[in-house]
Short mmCIF file of C-alpha atoms in Angstrom, two decimals:
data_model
loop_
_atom_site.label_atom_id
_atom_site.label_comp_id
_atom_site.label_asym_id
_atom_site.label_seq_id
_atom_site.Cartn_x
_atom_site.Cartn_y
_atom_site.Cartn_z
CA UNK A 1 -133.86 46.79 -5.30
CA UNK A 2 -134.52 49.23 -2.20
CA UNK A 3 -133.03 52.77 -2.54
CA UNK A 4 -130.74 51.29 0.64
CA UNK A 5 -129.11 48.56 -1.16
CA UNK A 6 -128.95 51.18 -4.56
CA UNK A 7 -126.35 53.68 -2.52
CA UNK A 8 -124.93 50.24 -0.37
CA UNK A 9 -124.20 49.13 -4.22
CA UNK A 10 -122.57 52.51 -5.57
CA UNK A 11 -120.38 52.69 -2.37
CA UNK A 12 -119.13 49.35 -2.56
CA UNK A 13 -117.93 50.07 -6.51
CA UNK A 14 -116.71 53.18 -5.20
CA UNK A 15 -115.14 52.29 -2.06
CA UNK A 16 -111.93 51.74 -4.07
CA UNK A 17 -111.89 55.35 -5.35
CA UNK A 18 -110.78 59.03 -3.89
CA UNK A 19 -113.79 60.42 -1.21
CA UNK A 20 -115.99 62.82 -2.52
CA UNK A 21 -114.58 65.76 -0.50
CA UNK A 22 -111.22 65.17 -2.77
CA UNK A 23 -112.87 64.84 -5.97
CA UNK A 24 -111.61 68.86 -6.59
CA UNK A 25 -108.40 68.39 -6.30
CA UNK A 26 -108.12 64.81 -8.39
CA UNK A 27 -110.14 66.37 -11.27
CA UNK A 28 -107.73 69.52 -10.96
CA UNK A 29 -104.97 67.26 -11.48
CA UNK A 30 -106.44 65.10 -14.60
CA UNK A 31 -107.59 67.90 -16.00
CA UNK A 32 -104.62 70.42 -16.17
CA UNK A 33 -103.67 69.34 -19.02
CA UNK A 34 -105.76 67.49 -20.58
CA UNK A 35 -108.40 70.25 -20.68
CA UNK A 36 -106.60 71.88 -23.47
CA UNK A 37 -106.87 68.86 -25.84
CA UNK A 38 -110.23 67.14 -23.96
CA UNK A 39 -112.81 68.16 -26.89
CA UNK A 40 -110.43 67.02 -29.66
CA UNK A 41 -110.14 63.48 -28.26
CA UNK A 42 -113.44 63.00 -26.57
CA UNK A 43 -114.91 63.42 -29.84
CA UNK A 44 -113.94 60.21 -31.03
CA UNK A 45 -115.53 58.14 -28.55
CA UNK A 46 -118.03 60.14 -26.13
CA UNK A 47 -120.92 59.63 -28.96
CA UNK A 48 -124.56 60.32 -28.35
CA UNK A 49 -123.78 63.93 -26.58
CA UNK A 50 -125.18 65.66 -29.24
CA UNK A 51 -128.56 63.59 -29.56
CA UNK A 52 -129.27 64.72 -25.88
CA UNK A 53 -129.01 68.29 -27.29
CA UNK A 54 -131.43 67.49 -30.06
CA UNK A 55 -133.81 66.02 -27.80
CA UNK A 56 -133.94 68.33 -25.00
CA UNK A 57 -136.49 70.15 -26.17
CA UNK A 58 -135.52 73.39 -23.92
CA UNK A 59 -137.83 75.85 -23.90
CA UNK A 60 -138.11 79.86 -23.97
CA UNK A 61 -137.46 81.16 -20.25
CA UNK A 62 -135.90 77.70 -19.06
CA UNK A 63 -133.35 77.58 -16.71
CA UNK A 64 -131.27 74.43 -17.49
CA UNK A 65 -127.98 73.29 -15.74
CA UNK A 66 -125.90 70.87 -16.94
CA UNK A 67 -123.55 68.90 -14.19
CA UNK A 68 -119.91 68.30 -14.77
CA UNK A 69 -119.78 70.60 -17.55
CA UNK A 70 -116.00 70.68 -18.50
CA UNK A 71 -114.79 72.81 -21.49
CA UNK A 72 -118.67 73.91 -22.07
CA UNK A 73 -118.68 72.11 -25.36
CA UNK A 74 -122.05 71.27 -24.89
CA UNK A 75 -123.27 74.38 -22.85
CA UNK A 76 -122.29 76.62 -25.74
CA UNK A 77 -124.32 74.13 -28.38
CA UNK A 78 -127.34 74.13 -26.09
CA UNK A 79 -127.51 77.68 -25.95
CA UNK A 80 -127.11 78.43 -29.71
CA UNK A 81 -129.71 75.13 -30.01
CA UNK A 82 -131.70 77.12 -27.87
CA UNK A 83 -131.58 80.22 -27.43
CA UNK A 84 -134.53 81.74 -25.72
CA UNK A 85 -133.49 79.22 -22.78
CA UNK A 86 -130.85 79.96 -19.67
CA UNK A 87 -127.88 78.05 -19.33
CA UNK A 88 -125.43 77.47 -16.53
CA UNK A 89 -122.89 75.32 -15.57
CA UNK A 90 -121.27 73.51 -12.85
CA UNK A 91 -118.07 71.30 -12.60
CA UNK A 92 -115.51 70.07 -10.09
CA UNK A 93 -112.83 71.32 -11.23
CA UNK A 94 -111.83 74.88 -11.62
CA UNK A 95 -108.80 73.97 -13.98
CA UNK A 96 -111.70 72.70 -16.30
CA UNK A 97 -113.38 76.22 -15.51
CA UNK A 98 -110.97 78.01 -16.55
CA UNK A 99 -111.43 76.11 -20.36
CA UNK A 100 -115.14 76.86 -20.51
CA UNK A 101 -114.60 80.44 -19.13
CA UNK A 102 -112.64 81.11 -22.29
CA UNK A 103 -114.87 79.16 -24.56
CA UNK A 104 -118.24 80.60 -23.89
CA UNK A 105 -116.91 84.12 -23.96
CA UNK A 106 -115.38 83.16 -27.49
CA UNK A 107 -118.37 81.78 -28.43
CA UNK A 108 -120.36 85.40 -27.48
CA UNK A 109 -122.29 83.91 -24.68
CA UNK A 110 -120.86 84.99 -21.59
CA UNK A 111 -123.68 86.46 -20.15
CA UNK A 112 -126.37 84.07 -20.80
CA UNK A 113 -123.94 80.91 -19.35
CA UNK A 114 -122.92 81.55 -15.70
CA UNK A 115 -120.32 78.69 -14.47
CA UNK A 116 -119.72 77.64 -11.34
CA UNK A 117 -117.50 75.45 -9.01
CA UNK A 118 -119.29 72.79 -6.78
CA UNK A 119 -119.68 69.36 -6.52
CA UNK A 120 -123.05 67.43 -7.98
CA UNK A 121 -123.68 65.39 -4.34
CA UNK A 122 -124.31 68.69 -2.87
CA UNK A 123 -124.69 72.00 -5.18
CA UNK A 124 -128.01 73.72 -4.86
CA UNK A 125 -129.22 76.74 -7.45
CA UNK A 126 -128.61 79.22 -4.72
CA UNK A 127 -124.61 78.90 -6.37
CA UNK A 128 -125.79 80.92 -8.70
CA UNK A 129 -127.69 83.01 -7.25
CA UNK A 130 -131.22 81.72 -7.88
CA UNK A 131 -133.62 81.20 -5.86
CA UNK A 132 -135.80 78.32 -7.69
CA UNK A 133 -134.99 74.66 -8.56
CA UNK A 134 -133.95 73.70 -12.83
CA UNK A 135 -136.17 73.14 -15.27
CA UNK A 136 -134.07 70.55 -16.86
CA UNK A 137 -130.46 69.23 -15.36
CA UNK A 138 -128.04 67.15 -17.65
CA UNK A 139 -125.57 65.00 -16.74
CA UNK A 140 -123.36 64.25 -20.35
CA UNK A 141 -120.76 61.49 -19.78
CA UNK A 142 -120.58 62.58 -16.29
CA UNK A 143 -122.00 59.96 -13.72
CA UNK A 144 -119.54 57.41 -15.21
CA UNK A 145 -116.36 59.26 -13.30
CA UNK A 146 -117.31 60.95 -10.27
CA UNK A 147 -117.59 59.37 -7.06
CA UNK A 148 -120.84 58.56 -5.59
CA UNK A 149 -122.99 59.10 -8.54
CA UNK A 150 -125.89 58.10 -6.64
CA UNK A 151 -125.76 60.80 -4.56
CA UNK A 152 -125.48 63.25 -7.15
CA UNK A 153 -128.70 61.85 -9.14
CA UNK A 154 -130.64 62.31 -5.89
CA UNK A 155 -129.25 65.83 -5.35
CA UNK A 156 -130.13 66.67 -8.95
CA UNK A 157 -133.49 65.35 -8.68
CA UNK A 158 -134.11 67.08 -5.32
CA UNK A 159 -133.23 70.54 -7.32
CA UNK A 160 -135.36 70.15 -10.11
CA UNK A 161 -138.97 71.50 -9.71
CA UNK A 162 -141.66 69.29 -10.08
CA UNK A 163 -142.54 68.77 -13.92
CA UNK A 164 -138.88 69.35 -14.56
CA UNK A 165 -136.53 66.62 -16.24
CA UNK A 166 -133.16 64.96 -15.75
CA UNK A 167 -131.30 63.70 -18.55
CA UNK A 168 -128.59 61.73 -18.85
CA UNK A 169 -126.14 59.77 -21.53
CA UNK A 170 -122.85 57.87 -20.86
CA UNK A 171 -121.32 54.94 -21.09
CA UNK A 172 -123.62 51.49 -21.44
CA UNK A 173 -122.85 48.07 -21.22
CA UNK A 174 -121.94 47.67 -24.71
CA UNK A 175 -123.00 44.37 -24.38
CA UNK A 176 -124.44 44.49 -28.64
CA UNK A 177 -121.05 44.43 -29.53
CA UNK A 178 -118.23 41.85 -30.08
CA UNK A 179 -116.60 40.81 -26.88
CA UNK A 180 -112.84 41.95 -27.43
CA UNK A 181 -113.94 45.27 -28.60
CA UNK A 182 -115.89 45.44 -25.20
CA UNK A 183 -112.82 44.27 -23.67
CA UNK A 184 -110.50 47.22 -25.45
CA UNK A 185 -112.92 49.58 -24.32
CA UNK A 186 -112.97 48.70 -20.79
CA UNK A 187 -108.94 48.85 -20.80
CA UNK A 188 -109.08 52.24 -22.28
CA UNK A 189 -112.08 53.85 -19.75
CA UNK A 190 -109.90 52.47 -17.30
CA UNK A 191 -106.88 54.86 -17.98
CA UNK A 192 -109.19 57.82 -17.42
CA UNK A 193 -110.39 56.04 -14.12
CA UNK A 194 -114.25 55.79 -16.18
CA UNK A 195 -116.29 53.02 -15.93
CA UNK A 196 -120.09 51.85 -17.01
CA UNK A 197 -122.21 52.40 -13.72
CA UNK A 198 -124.85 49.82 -13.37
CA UNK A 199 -125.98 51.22 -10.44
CA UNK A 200 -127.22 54.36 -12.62
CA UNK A 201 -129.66 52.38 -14.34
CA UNK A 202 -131.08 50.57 -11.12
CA UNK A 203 -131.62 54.18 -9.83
CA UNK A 204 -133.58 55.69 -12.59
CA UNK A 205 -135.47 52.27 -12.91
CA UNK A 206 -136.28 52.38 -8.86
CA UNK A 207 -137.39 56.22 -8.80
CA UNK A 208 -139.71 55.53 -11.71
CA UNK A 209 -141.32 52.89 -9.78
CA UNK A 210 -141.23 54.74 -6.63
CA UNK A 211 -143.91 57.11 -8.45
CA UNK A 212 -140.81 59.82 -8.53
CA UNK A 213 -141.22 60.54 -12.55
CA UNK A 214 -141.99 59.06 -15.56
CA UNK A 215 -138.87 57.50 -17.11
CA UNK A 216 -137.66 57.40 -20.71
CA UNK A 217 -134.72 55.00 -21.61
CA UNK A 218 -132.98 54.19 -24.84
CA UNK A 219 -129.46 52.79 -26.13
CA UNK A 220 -127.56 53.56 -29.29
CA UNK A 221 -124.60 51.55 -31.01
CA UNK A 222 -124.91 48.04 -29.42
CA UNK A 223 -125.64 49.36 -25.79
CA UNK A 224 -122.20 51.70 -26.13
CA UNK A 225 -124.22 54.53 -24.83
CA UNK A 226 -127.07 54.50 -23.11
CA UNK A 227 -129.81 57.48 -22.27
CA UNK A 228 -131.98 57.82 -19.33
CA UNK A 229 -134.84 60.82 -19.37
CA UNK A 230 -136.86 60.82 -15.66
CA UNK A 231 -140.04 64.21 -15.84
CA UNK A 232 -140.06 64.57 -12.35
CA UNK A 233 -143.75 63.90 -11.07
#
């Protein structure tokens, strides 16, 4: 599949959604509420989040951004995971912000996790004031609800430096598992406007044969969640 017909693909499934430019303001309004319960029920079906942790592998003096980084759950495990690494975070939505604003300073780690508002199709590291691409940019149940996540793969890879990594893990096709359960979990993603994205998959399968990294791919629970790793070459 051509990187033409990869995007063509991702606009068509998204033509149906909210344009990136008001992606702020719809993720303000989901998320006024629901950030103050989010980690409680996202627990109980957003599995595999913390086996990206485990396997990160960041190391001392890293600079590591994860995208879409809501209440900071997992920015405040990666740090304490590793802790010789620096953090920051970026999401859509500043009423999500203002969640992990209160729970990294709770957690003591203020300093080493700045946050940030911007959107993933276009943020660069100069948001937070650096002046050199990530070492290592995670996406954690995130390209399965924002628009064009296409575009915010290639933006991603465009700010990591070259030896750096992108990993991701969200929603597969869950295709291992019986067919109404598939069904009840489609019905459900639906409510939070969340889908599997296909298209994902194509993309990390057509960089790697591009010669743009060397890609890494597994799935856990019947294909419920699925993992990409691309090392950028």
């Amino acid at each position: 599949m051509s990187a033409s017909n990869l995007h063509g693909a991702a606009a068509d499934h998204d033509s149906a959604g909210e344009p990136v430019d008001d992606a702020r303001e719809s993720m303000d309004r989901m998320y006024r509420l629901q950030r103050h319960f989010y980690d409680l029920t996202r627990k109980y079906y957003l599995f595999g989040r913390d086996g990206l942790i485990e396997r990160l592998g960041a190391a001392p003096g890293e600079a590591v951004l994860e995208i879409g980084c809501g209440t900071a759950r997992n920015l405040v495990k990666m740090a304490r995971r590793y802790p010789q690494a620096r953090f920051y975070g970026l999401d859509a939505s500043d009423e999500m912000l203002k969640t992990a604003t209160v729970k990294v300073a709770r957690a003591g780690l203020a300093g080493r996790i700045p946050l940030a508002q911007a959107f993933a199709q276009t943020f660069t590291p100069e948001i937070f004031t650096r002046t050199q691409p990530f070492d290592r940019i995670v996406f954690s149940y995130t390209l399965s609800i924002i628009p064009g996540p296409l575009d915010a793969l290639d933006n991603a890879l465009d700010q990591l430096k070259p030896g750096g990594s992108l990993h991701v893990v969200d929603f597969g096709d869950a295709r291992g598992l019986p067919e109404g359960f598939r069904g009840l979990l489609a019905w459900w993603l639906d409510k939070f406007h969340v889908a599997h994205r296909p298209e994902v998959g194509d993309w990390f399968a057509y960089r790697a044969a591009e010669g743009r990294g060397r890609l890494e791919t597994r799935t856990i629970g019947g294909r419920y969640a699925e993992f990409f790793t691309l090392v950028k070459a």
